[in-house]
Coordinates of C-alpha atoms and ligand atoms in Angstrom, one line a residue:
Chain A
M707 CA -132.8 -123.7 -5.8
T708 CA -135.7 -124.7 -8.0
D709 CA -134.8 -126.7 -11.1
Q710 CA -135.6 -124.9 -14.4
Y711 CA -136.4 -126.8 -17.6
K712 CA -137.2 -125.7 -21.1
Y713 CA -139.4 -127.9 -23.4
E714 CA -141.2 -127.4 -26.7
L715 CA -144.2 -129.3 -25.4
V716 CA -145.4 -130.1 -21.9
I717 CA -148.2 -132.7 -21.6
I718 CA -150.1 -132.5 -18.3
G719 CA -151.7 -135.8 -17.4
G720 CA -150.3 -139.2 -18.2
G721 CA -153.5 -141.2 -19.0
P722 CA -154.1 -142.8 -22.4
A723 CA -154.6 -139.3 -24.0
G724 CA -151.4 -137.9 -22.6
M725 CA -149.3 -140.9 -23.3
T726 CA -150.6 -141.2 -26.9
A727 CA -149.8 -137.5 -27.4
A728 CA -146.3 -138.1 -26.1
I729 CA -145.7 -141.0 -28.5
Y730 CA -146.7 -138.9 -31.5
A731 CA -144.8 -135.8 -30.3
A732 CA -141.6 -137.8 -29.7
Q733 CA -141.8 -139.4 -33.1
A734 CA -142.2 -135.9 -34.6
G735 CA -138.9 -134.9 -32.9
I736 CA -140.6 -132.5 -30.4
K737 CA -138.8 -132.1 -27.1
T738 CA -141.6 -133.3 -24.8
V739 CA -142.2 -134.1 -21.1
I740 CA -145.2 -135.6 -19.3
L741 CA -146.1 -134.2 -15.9
E742 CA -148.3 -136.6 -14.0
K743 CA -149.9 -135.9 -10.6
S744 CA -150.1 -139.6 -9.7
V745 CA -148.8 -142.4 -11.8
T746 CA -149.2 -142.9 -15.6
G747 CA -152.3 -144.9 -16.7
G748 CA -155.0 -142.6 -15.4
L749 CA -158.5 -144.0 -14.9
V750 CA -157.6 -147.2 -16.8
N751 CA -155.4 -148.4 -14.0
S752 CA -158.5 -148.9 -11.9
T753 CA -160.4 -150.9 -14.6
H754 CA -160.2 -154.6 -13.9
T755 CA -160.9 -155.9 -17.4
V756 CA -160.8 -153.8 -20.6
S757 CA -162.5 -155.8 -23.3
N758 CA -163.0 -153.2 -26.0
F759 CA -159.5 -152.1 -26.8
P760 CA -158.8 -153.3 -30.3
S761 CA -156.1 -156.0 -30.4
F762 CA -156.6 -157.1 -26.8
P763 CA -159.8 -159.0 -26.4
S764 CA -159.4 -158.9 -22.7
I765 CA -156.7 -157.2 -20.6
H766 CA -156.3 -155.8 -17.1
G767 CA -156.3 -152.0 -17.3
M768 CA -153.0 -151.7 -15.5
H769 CA -151.3 -154.1 -17.9
L770 CA -152.6 -152.2 -20.9
M771 CA -151.3 -149.0 -19.4
E772 CA -147.9 -150.6 -18.6
K773 CA -147.6 -151.5 -22.3
M774 CA -148.4 -147.9 -23.3
R775 CA -145.9 -146.6 -20.8
E776 CA -143.2 -148.9 -22.2
H777 CA -143.9 -147.4 -25.6
V778 CA -143.4 -143.9 -24.2
D779 CA -140.2 -144.9 -22.3
G780 CA -138.9 -146.5 -25.5
L781 CA -139.0 -143.1 -27.1
N782 CA -137.1 -141.5 -24.2
V783 CA -139.9 -139.1 -23.2
P784 CA -139.2 -138.0 -19.6
V785 CA -142.2 -138.6 -17.3
E786 CA -142.4 -136.9 -13.9
E787 CA -144.8 -138.8 -11.7
V788 CA -146.2 -137.8 -8.3
C789 CA -145.7 -134.3 -9.6
E790 CA -147.7 -131.6 -7.9
L791 CA -148.5 -128.8 -10.3
E792 CA -148.9 -125.5 -8.4
K793 CA -149.3 -122.8 -11.0
L794 CA -149.9 -122.6 -14.7
E795 CA -149.4 -119.5 -16.9
L796 CA -150.7 -120.4 -20.3
T797 CA -151.6 -117.1 -22.0
S798 CA -148.2 -115.8 -22.8
E799 CA -146.2 -117.0 -25.8
M800 CA -143.7 -118.8 -23.5
K801 CA -145.9 -120.7 -21.1
T802 CA -144.7 -121.5 -17.5
I803 CA -145.6 -124.4 -15.3
E804 CA -144.6 -124.4 -11.6
T805 CA -144.5 -127.7 -9.8
D806 CA -143.5 -128.5 -6.2
E807 CA -139.9 -129.1 -7.4
A808 CA -139.3 -127.3 -10.7
V809 CA -140.3 -124.6 -13.2
Y810 CA -141.0 -125.6 -16.8
E811 CA -141.0 -123.2 -19.7
T812 CA -142.7 -124.4 -22.9
D813 CA -144.0 -123.3 -26.2
A814 CA -147.0 -125.6 -26.2
V815 CA -149.1 -127.5 -23.7
I816 CA -151.5 -130.4 -24.0
L817 CA -154.0 -130.6 -21.2
A818 CA -155.0 -134.2 -20.7
T819 CA -156.0 -134.2 -17.0
G820 CA -159.1 -136.4 -17.4
R821 CA -161.7 -136.7 -14.6
K822 CA -162.0 -137.8 -11.0
P823 CA -164.9 -139.5 -9.2
I824 CA -167.6 -137.4 -7.6
P825 CA -167.4 -137.8 -3.9
L826 CA -170.3 -139.0 -1.7
D827 CA -171.9 -135.9 -0.3
I828 CA -171.9 -136.8 3.4
P829 CA -170.2 -134.6 6.0
V830 CA -168.7 -137.6 7.8
E831 CA -165.0 -138.6 7.6
C832 CA -165.0 -142.4 7.1
E833 CA -162.1 -144.6 6.0
Q834 CA -164.5 -147.2 4.7
V835 CA -165.8 -145.1 1.9
H836 CA -164.1 -146.0 -1.4
Y837 CA -164.0 -145.1 -5.1
C838 CA -161.9 -147.9 -6.5
A839 CA -163.0 -151.5 -6.3
I840 CA -159.7 -153.0 -7.4
C841 CA -157.7 -150.9 -4.9
D842 CA -160.0 -151.2 -1.9
G843 CA -162.2 -154.2 -2.5
P844 CA -160.2 -157.1 -1.2
P845 CA -160.5 -156.4 2.6
Y846 CA -164.2 -156.8 2.2
K847 CA -164.1 -160.4 1.2
N848 CA -167.0 -162.2 3.0
K849 CA -168.4 -158.9 4.2
K850 CA -171.4 -156.8 3.2
I851 CA -171.0 -153.5 1.3
L852 CA -173.2 -150.7 -0.1
V853 CA -172.7 -149.6 -3.7
V854 CA -173.9 -146.1 -4.5
G855 CA -174.8 -145.5 -8.2
G856 CA -176.7 -147.4 -10.8
G857 CA -174.8 -146.7 -14.0
N858 CA -172.4 -149.0 -16.0
S859 CA -169.5 -148.3 -13.6
A860 CA -171.5 -149.2 -10.5
F861 CA -172.7 -152.5 -12.1
D862 CA -169.3 -153.4 -13.5
E863 CA -167.5 -152.7 -10.3
S864 CA -170.1 -154.6 -8.3
R865 CA -169.5 -157.6 -10.6
Y866 CA -165.8 -157.4 -9.8
L867 CA -166.5 -157.1 -6.1
L868 CA -168.7 -160.2 -6.1
G869 CA -166.0 -162.0 -8.0
I870 CA -163.4 -161.3 -5.2
G871 CA -165.8 -162.8 -2.6
I872 CA -167.9 -159.9 -1.3
K873 CA -170.8 -161.6 0.6
H874 CA -173.6 -159.2 -0.2
I875 CA -174.1 -155.9 -2.1
H876 CA -176.9 -153.5 -1.4
L877 CA -177.0 -151.1 -4.4
V878 CA -178.6 -147.7 -4.1
E879 CA -179.6 -145.4 -7.0
M880 CA -181.2 -142.0 -6.8
M881 CA -183.1 -142.2 -10.1
D882 CA -186.1 -144.3 -10.6
R883 CA -184.3 -146.6 -13.0
F884 CA -180.8 -148.0 -13.5
A885 CA -178.8 -146.5 -16.3
A886 CA -176.6 -149.6 -16.7
A887 CA -177.0 -151.8 -19.7
Q888 CA -179.7 -154.5 -19.4
S889 CA -177.2 -157.4 -19.9
T890 CA -175.0 -156.1 -17.1
R891 CA -177.9 -155.7 -14.8
E892 CA -179.2 -159.1 -15.4
E893 CA -175.8 -160.7 -14.8
L894 CA -175.3 -158.9 -11.5
F895 CA -178.8 -159.6 -10.2
S896 CA -178.7 -163.3 -11.2
S897 CA -175.9 -163.8 -8.6
G898 CA -178.5 -163.8 -5.9
C899 CA -176.1 -161.8 -3.7
V900 CA -177.4 -158.3 -4.6
T901 CA -180.3 -156.3 -3.3
A902 CA -181.1 -153.0 -5.0
Q903 CA -183.1 -149.8 -4.2
L904 CA -184.2 -147.2 -6.7
S905 CA -185.2 -143.6 -5.8
A906 CA -183.0 -143.8 -2.8
R907 CA -180.0 -141.9 -1.4
V908 CA -177.4 -142.3 1.3
T909 CA -178.1 -139.6 3.9
D910 CA -175.7 -140.6 6.7
L911 CA -173.1 -143.1 7.8
V912 CA -173.1 -144.9 11.1
L913 CA -169.7 -145.3 12.8
E914 CA -168.7 -147.1 16.0
D915 CA -165.2 -146.5 17.2
S916 CA -164.5 -144.8 13.9
N917 CA -165.5 -147.9 12.0
L918 CA -168.4 -148.1 9.6
V919 CA -171.3 -150.3 10.8
G920 CA -174.0 -149.0 8.5
A921 CA -175.4 -146.5 6.2
E922 CA -178.6 -144.5 6.5
V923 CA -180.6 -144.8 3.3
E924 CA -183.6 -142.6 2.5
D925 CA -186.5 -143.7 0.3
M926 CA -186.9 -140.5 -1.7
K927 CA -190.5 -141.2 -2.5
T928 CA -191.7 -141.8 1.1
G929 CA -189.0 -140.0 3.0
K930 CA -188.6 -143.1 5.2
K931 CA -185.0 -143.7 6.4
E932 CA -183.6 -147.1 7.1
M933 CA -180.2 -148.2 8.4
I934 CA -178.5 -150.8 6.2
E935 CA -175.8 -152.8 8.0
V936 CA -172.6 -152.7 5.9
D937 CA -168.9 -152.9 6.4
G938 CA -167.9 -150.6 3.5
V939 CA -169.3 -148.2 0.9
F940 CA -168.2 -148.0 -2.7
V941 CA -169.3 -144.9 -4.6
F942 CA -169.7 -144.8 -8.4
I943 CA -171.8 -141.7 -9.1
G944 CA -169.9 -140.2 -12.0
Q945 CA -166.9 -138.0 -12.6
H946 CA -165.8 -134.4 -12.4
P947 CA -163.4 -132.8 -14.8
N948 CA -159.9 -132.1 -13.4
N949 CA -159.8 -128.4 -14.5
E950 CA -158.8 -126.6 -11.3
L951 CA -155.4 -125.6 -12.7
F952 CA -156.5 -123.9 -15.8
R953 CA -160.2 -123.1 -15.5
S954 CA -159.6 -119.3 -15.3
Q955 CA -157.6 -119.4 -18.5
V956 CA -159.1 -122.0 -20.9
N957 CA -162.6 -121.8 -22.2
L958 CA -164.8 -124.5 -20.6
N959 CA -168.4 -125.5 -21.0
Q960 CA -170.9 -125.2 -18.1
Q961 CA -169.9 -128.6 -16.7
G962 CA -166.2 -127.6 -16.7
Y963 CA -165.0 -129.5 -19.8
I964 CA -162.6 -127.9 -22.3
L965 CA -164.2 -126.5 -25.4
A966 CA -161.7 -127.8 -27.9
N967 CA -161.9 -127.4 -31.7
T968 CA -161.7 -130.4 -34.0
D969 CA -157.9 -130.1 -34.0
M970 CA -158.0 -130.1 -30.2
S971 CA -156.9 -126.4 -30.1
T972 CA -158.4 -124.2 -27.4
N973 CA -159.0 -120.5 -27.1
I974 CA -155.3 -120.0 -26.2
P975 CA -152.7 -120.4 -29.1
G976 CA -150.4 -123.3 -28.3
V977 CA -152.7 -124.9 -25.7
F978 CA -154.5 -128.1 -26.7
G979 CA -157.0 -130.3 -24.8
A980 CA -157.2 -134.1 -25.1
G981 CA -159.2 -137.0 -23.7
D982 CA -161.9 -137.1 -21.1
I983 CA -161.2 -133.4 -20.1
N984 CA -162.7 -132.3 -23.4
E985 CA -166.4 -131.7 -24.0
K986 CA -167.5 -134.8 -25.9
V987 CA -170.2 -137.5 -26.0
Y988 CA -168.2 -140.7 -25.6
R989 CA -165.4 -141.1 -23.1
Q990 CA -163.3 -144.2 -23.8
I991 CA -159.7 -145.2 -24.0
T992 CA -159.8 -145.2 -27.8
T993 CA -161.5 -141.7 -28.0
A994 CA -158.9 -140.4 -25.5
M995 CA -156.1 -141.8 -27.7
N996 CA -157.8 -140.2 -30.8
D997 CA -157.7 -136.8 -29.1
G998 CA -154.1 -137.3 -27.9
T999 CA -153.0 -138.2 -31.5
I1000 CA -154.7 -135.1 -33.0
A1001 CA -153.5 -132.8 -30.2
A1002 CA -149.9 -133.9 -30.7
L1003 CA -150.1 -133.5 -34.5
A1004 CA -151.7 -130.1 -34.1
A1005 CA -149.1 -129.0 -31.6
E1006 CA -146.4 -130.1 -34.0
R1007 CA -148.0 -127.9 -36.7
F1008 CA -148.3 -125.0 -34.3
L1009 CA -144.6 -125.3 -33.3
R1010 CA -143.5 -125.5 -37.0
N1011 CA -145.5 -122.5 -38.1
R1012 CA -144.5 -120.2 -35.3
Chain B
M909 CA -134.9 -149.6 -4.8
F910 CA -137.2 -151.8 -2.7
T911 CA -135.9 -154.9 -0.8
E912 CA -138.5 -157.6 -0.8
L913 CA -139.7 -159.0 2.5
S914 CA -141.8 -162.1 3.2
D915 CA -143.5 -163.9 6.1
T916 CA -140.2 -165.9 6.4
N917 CA -137.8 -163.0 6.9
F918 CA -140.0 -160.0 8.0
A919 CA -139.5 -160.2 11.8
E920 CA -135.9 -161.0 11.6
T921 CA -135.1 -158.3 9.0
I922 CA -137.1 -155.6 10.8
S923 CA -135.3 -156.3 14.1
T924 CA -132.0 -155.4 12.5
I925 CA -133.1 -152.1 10.9
E926 CA -132.3 -148.9 12.7
T927 CA -134.6 -146.8 10.5
G928 CA -136.5 -147.8 7.4
I929 CA -139.8 -147.9 5.6
V930 CA -141.9 -150.8 4.5
I931 CA -144.8 -150.7 2.0
C932 CA -147.4 -153.5 2.2
F933 CA -148.8 -153.7 -1.3
K934 CA -150.8 -155.8 -3.7
K935 CA -150.1 -156.4 -7.3
L936 CA -152.3 -154.5 -9.8
C937 CA -153.2 -151.9 -7.2
P938 CA -153.1 -148.3 -8.6
H939 CA -152.8 -146.7 -5.1
C940 CA -149.9 -149.0 -4.2
K941 CA -148.1 -148.0 -7.4
N942 CA -148.7 -144.4 -6.6
M943 CA -147.4 -144.8 -3.1
E944 CA -144.3 -146.6 -4.4
K945 CA -143.5 -143.5 -6.5
V946 CA -144.0 -141.3 -3.4
L947 CA -141.6 -143.4 -1.5
E948 CA -139.0 -143.3 -4.4
K949 CA -139.2 -139.5 -4.2
F950 CA -138.9 -139.7 -0.5
A951 CA -135.8 -141.9 -0.7
K952 CA -134.1 -139.4 -3.1
K953 CA -134.3 -136.8 -0.3
N954 CA -133.6 -139.2 2.5
A955 CA -130.8 -141.3 1.1
G956 CA -130.0 -143.2 4.4
V957 CA -133.5 -144.6 4.8
P958 CA -133.8 -148.0 3.1
L959 CA -137.1 -149.0 1.5
F960 CA -138.7 -152.5 1.8
N961 CA -141.9 -154.0 0.3
L962 CA -144.1 -156.8 1.3
D963 CA -146.7 -158.4 -1.0
S964 CA -149.8 -158.5 1.3
E965 CA -151.5 -161.4 -0.6
E966 CA -148.5 -163.6 -0.5
N967 CA -147.7 -162.9 3.1
P968 CA -150.9 -163.2 5.1
K969 CA -149.1 -164.0 8.4
T970 CA -147.3 -160.7 8.6
M971 CA -150.4 -158.8 7.6
E972 CA -152.3 -160.5 10.4
G973 CA -149.6 -159.5 12.8
L974 CA -149.9 -155.9 11.7
K975 CA -153.7 -156.2 12.2
T976 CA -154.5 -154.7 8.8
D977 CA -155.8 -155.9 5.5
R978 CA -155.8 -152.5 3.9
I979 CA -153.3 -151.6 1.2
P980 CA -151.1 -149.7 0.7
T981 CA -150.0 -149.7 4.3
I982 CA -146.8 -147.9 5.2
L983 CA -144.7 -149.0 8.2
V984 CA -142.0 -146.7 9.7
I985 CA -139.3 -148.8 11.3
K986 CA -137.3 -147.3 14.1
N987 CA -134.8 -149.2 16.2
G988 CA -135.9 -152.6 15.1
T989 CA -139.6 -152.2 15.6
V990 CA -142.7 -151.0 13.8
A991 CA -142.8 -147.5 15.3
A992 CA -145.8 -146.3 13.2
Q993 CA -148.1 -147.6 10.5
K994 CA -150.6 -145.9 8.2
S995 CA -152.9 -147.1 5.5
G996 CA -154.0 -145.3 2.4
L997 CA -152.5 -142.8 0.0
M998 CA -150.2 -140.0 1.1
N999 CA -148.6 -137.3 -1.1
P1000 CA -144.9 -136.6 -0.8
K1001 CA -145.4 -133.9 1.8
E1002 CA -147.7 -136.0 3.9
M1003 CA -145.2 -138.9 3.7
I1004 CA -142.4 -136.7 5.0
A1005 CA -144.6 -135.4 7.8
F1006 CA -145.6 -138.9 8.7
Y1007 CA -142.0 -140.1 8.8
E1008 CA -140.8 -137.1 10.7
G1009 CA -143.6 -137.3 13.2
V1010 CA -142.5 -140.7 14.5
Ligands
FAD1374 C1 -165.0 -147.4 -13.8 C2 -164.6 -147.1 -15.2 C3 -164.4 -148.1 -16.2 C4 -164.0 -147.8 -17.5 N1 -163.9 -148.8 -18.4 C5 -163.5 -148.6 -19.6 C6 -163.3 -149.6 -20.6 O1 -163.5 -150.8 -20.3 N2 -162.9 -149.3 -21.9 C7 -162.7 -148.0 -22.2 O2 -162.3 -147.8 -23.4 N3 -162.8 -147.0 -21.4 C8 -163.2 -147.2 -20.1 N4 -163.4 -146.2 -19.2 C9 -163.1 -144.8 -19.6 C10 -161.6 -144.6 -19.7 O3 -161.0 -145.0 -18.5 C11 -161.3 -143.1 -20.0 O4 -162.1 -142.6 -21.1 C12 -159.8 -142.8 -20.2 O5 -159.1 -143.2 -19.1 C13 -159.6 -141.3 -20.5 O6 -158.3 -141.1 -20.6 P1 -157.6 -139.7 -20.3 O7 -156.2 -139.8 -20.6 O8 -158.3 -138.6 -21.0 O9 -157.9 -139.4 -18.8 P2 -157.5 -140.2 -17.5 O10 -157.4 -141.7 -17.7 O11 -158.4 -139.8 -16.4 O12 -156.0 -139.7 -17.2 C14 -155.8 -138.4 -16.7 C15 -154.5 -138.3 -16.0 O13 -154.2 -136.9 -15.6 C16 -153.7 -136.9 -14.3 N5 -154.0 -135.5 -13.8 C17 -155.2 -135.0 -13.3 N6 -155.0 -133.8 -12.8 C18 -153.7 -133.5 -13.0 C19 -152.9 -132.4 -12.6 N7 -153.4 -131.3 -12.0 N8 -151.5 -132.4 -12.9 C20 -151.0 -133.5 -13.5 N9 -151.7 -134.6 -13.8 C21 -153.0 -134.6 -13.6 C22 -154.4 -138.0 -13.6 O14 -153.7 -138.4 -12.4 C23 -154.5 -139.1 -14.7 O15 -153.4 -139.9 -14.6 C24 -163.8 -146.5 -17.9 C25 -163.9 -145.5 -16.9 C26 -164.3 -145.8 -15.6 C27 -164.5 -144.6 -14.6

């Protein structure tokens, strides 16, 4: 039999937005649970060094998130990790959430599902294509890799990869300039271990016995294709909003981000959006926490005024 | 929940296990943390299957023997030997299918 639970507030997503919301909700005495698809910490877990989080001049992302989780645990908020959400019914007064193991009924929901990396658009299954330098970088020590993308993420992750002993990075960017900050670019290029190509895109991967041996890169100005010998590919070409669960119910902008009001409320009473999943200009840990704070306080007011 | 293995005791311990699961992990690896939670869930439904872990960075000899440097890597132990091994993330359903397929 499926387990049944009743909460006042269900927070979907346990990144910094969701965990901050949980802290505020618990302190307001709201019966709250976090449902997390993976493990708590969200995107921050994959960030090697966070150096802009006030009060920690430099901290590993996972350590920062462990501290946040300890705070949540200290307030006895239950957290369901590796929790597969299957169905969400948000529009009725009593909202229901079905997971692979249980059904949750709740008066209010905070959607804090964040974003996920945009995959490389190549119709080839390849185990050597990665989206997380911290997770998958170490096996490429003393090897050559291709980095796809020219923004801050691509440059920051490339710096990390060089730091763990990658022999050479070939960096490919589709646009005719790099979006990354100049200081980051200069630091990476001064290593002497990086070659870079603008106006270029990866069009195919070359495998031998299911192992990557190279990537085909097209010069988008001339149409000329060249095979670059690499052992692995790391892709940092941006993020997509994680909205699959609720996109038919919650008002989103064209890119799929939640159109939340200044109090984080959405078009559905009792449903709030927080963090990177919301339409906004700047997506940072601190801005996600800001949203989580406001969403929890607004949820508390909503529950009180019912 | 996990019993720690090392280069020193890996072979000897494995040889005594009828059925079990090992996760080769690295510290500060989000995918490993995720996979650990998947295994904890798996263990709740398969109470008789013991879980072990091996720090891949501190135990290079065992990793070399397994011919992998990818993490997380999951080993299914049956009758004292590594019956199957798989690298990368699995969700709980995939983990059960992997274990039952051995
Ligand atoms: C490479 C990189 C480096 C960065 N570096 C910094 C930095 O140095 N400083 C900084 O301030 N910011 C940094 N950021 C941005 C920062 O990581 C994000 O702004 C922040 O993590 C957003 O928090 P969030 O809680 O909204 O979303 P996330 O951190 O993305 O968390 C969302 C959570 O929701 C879960 N989820 C998704 N879908 C579901 C579902 N269907 N069911 C249940 N759970 C679900 C996810 O598993 C995840 O745990 C970086 C981002 C990237 C990509």
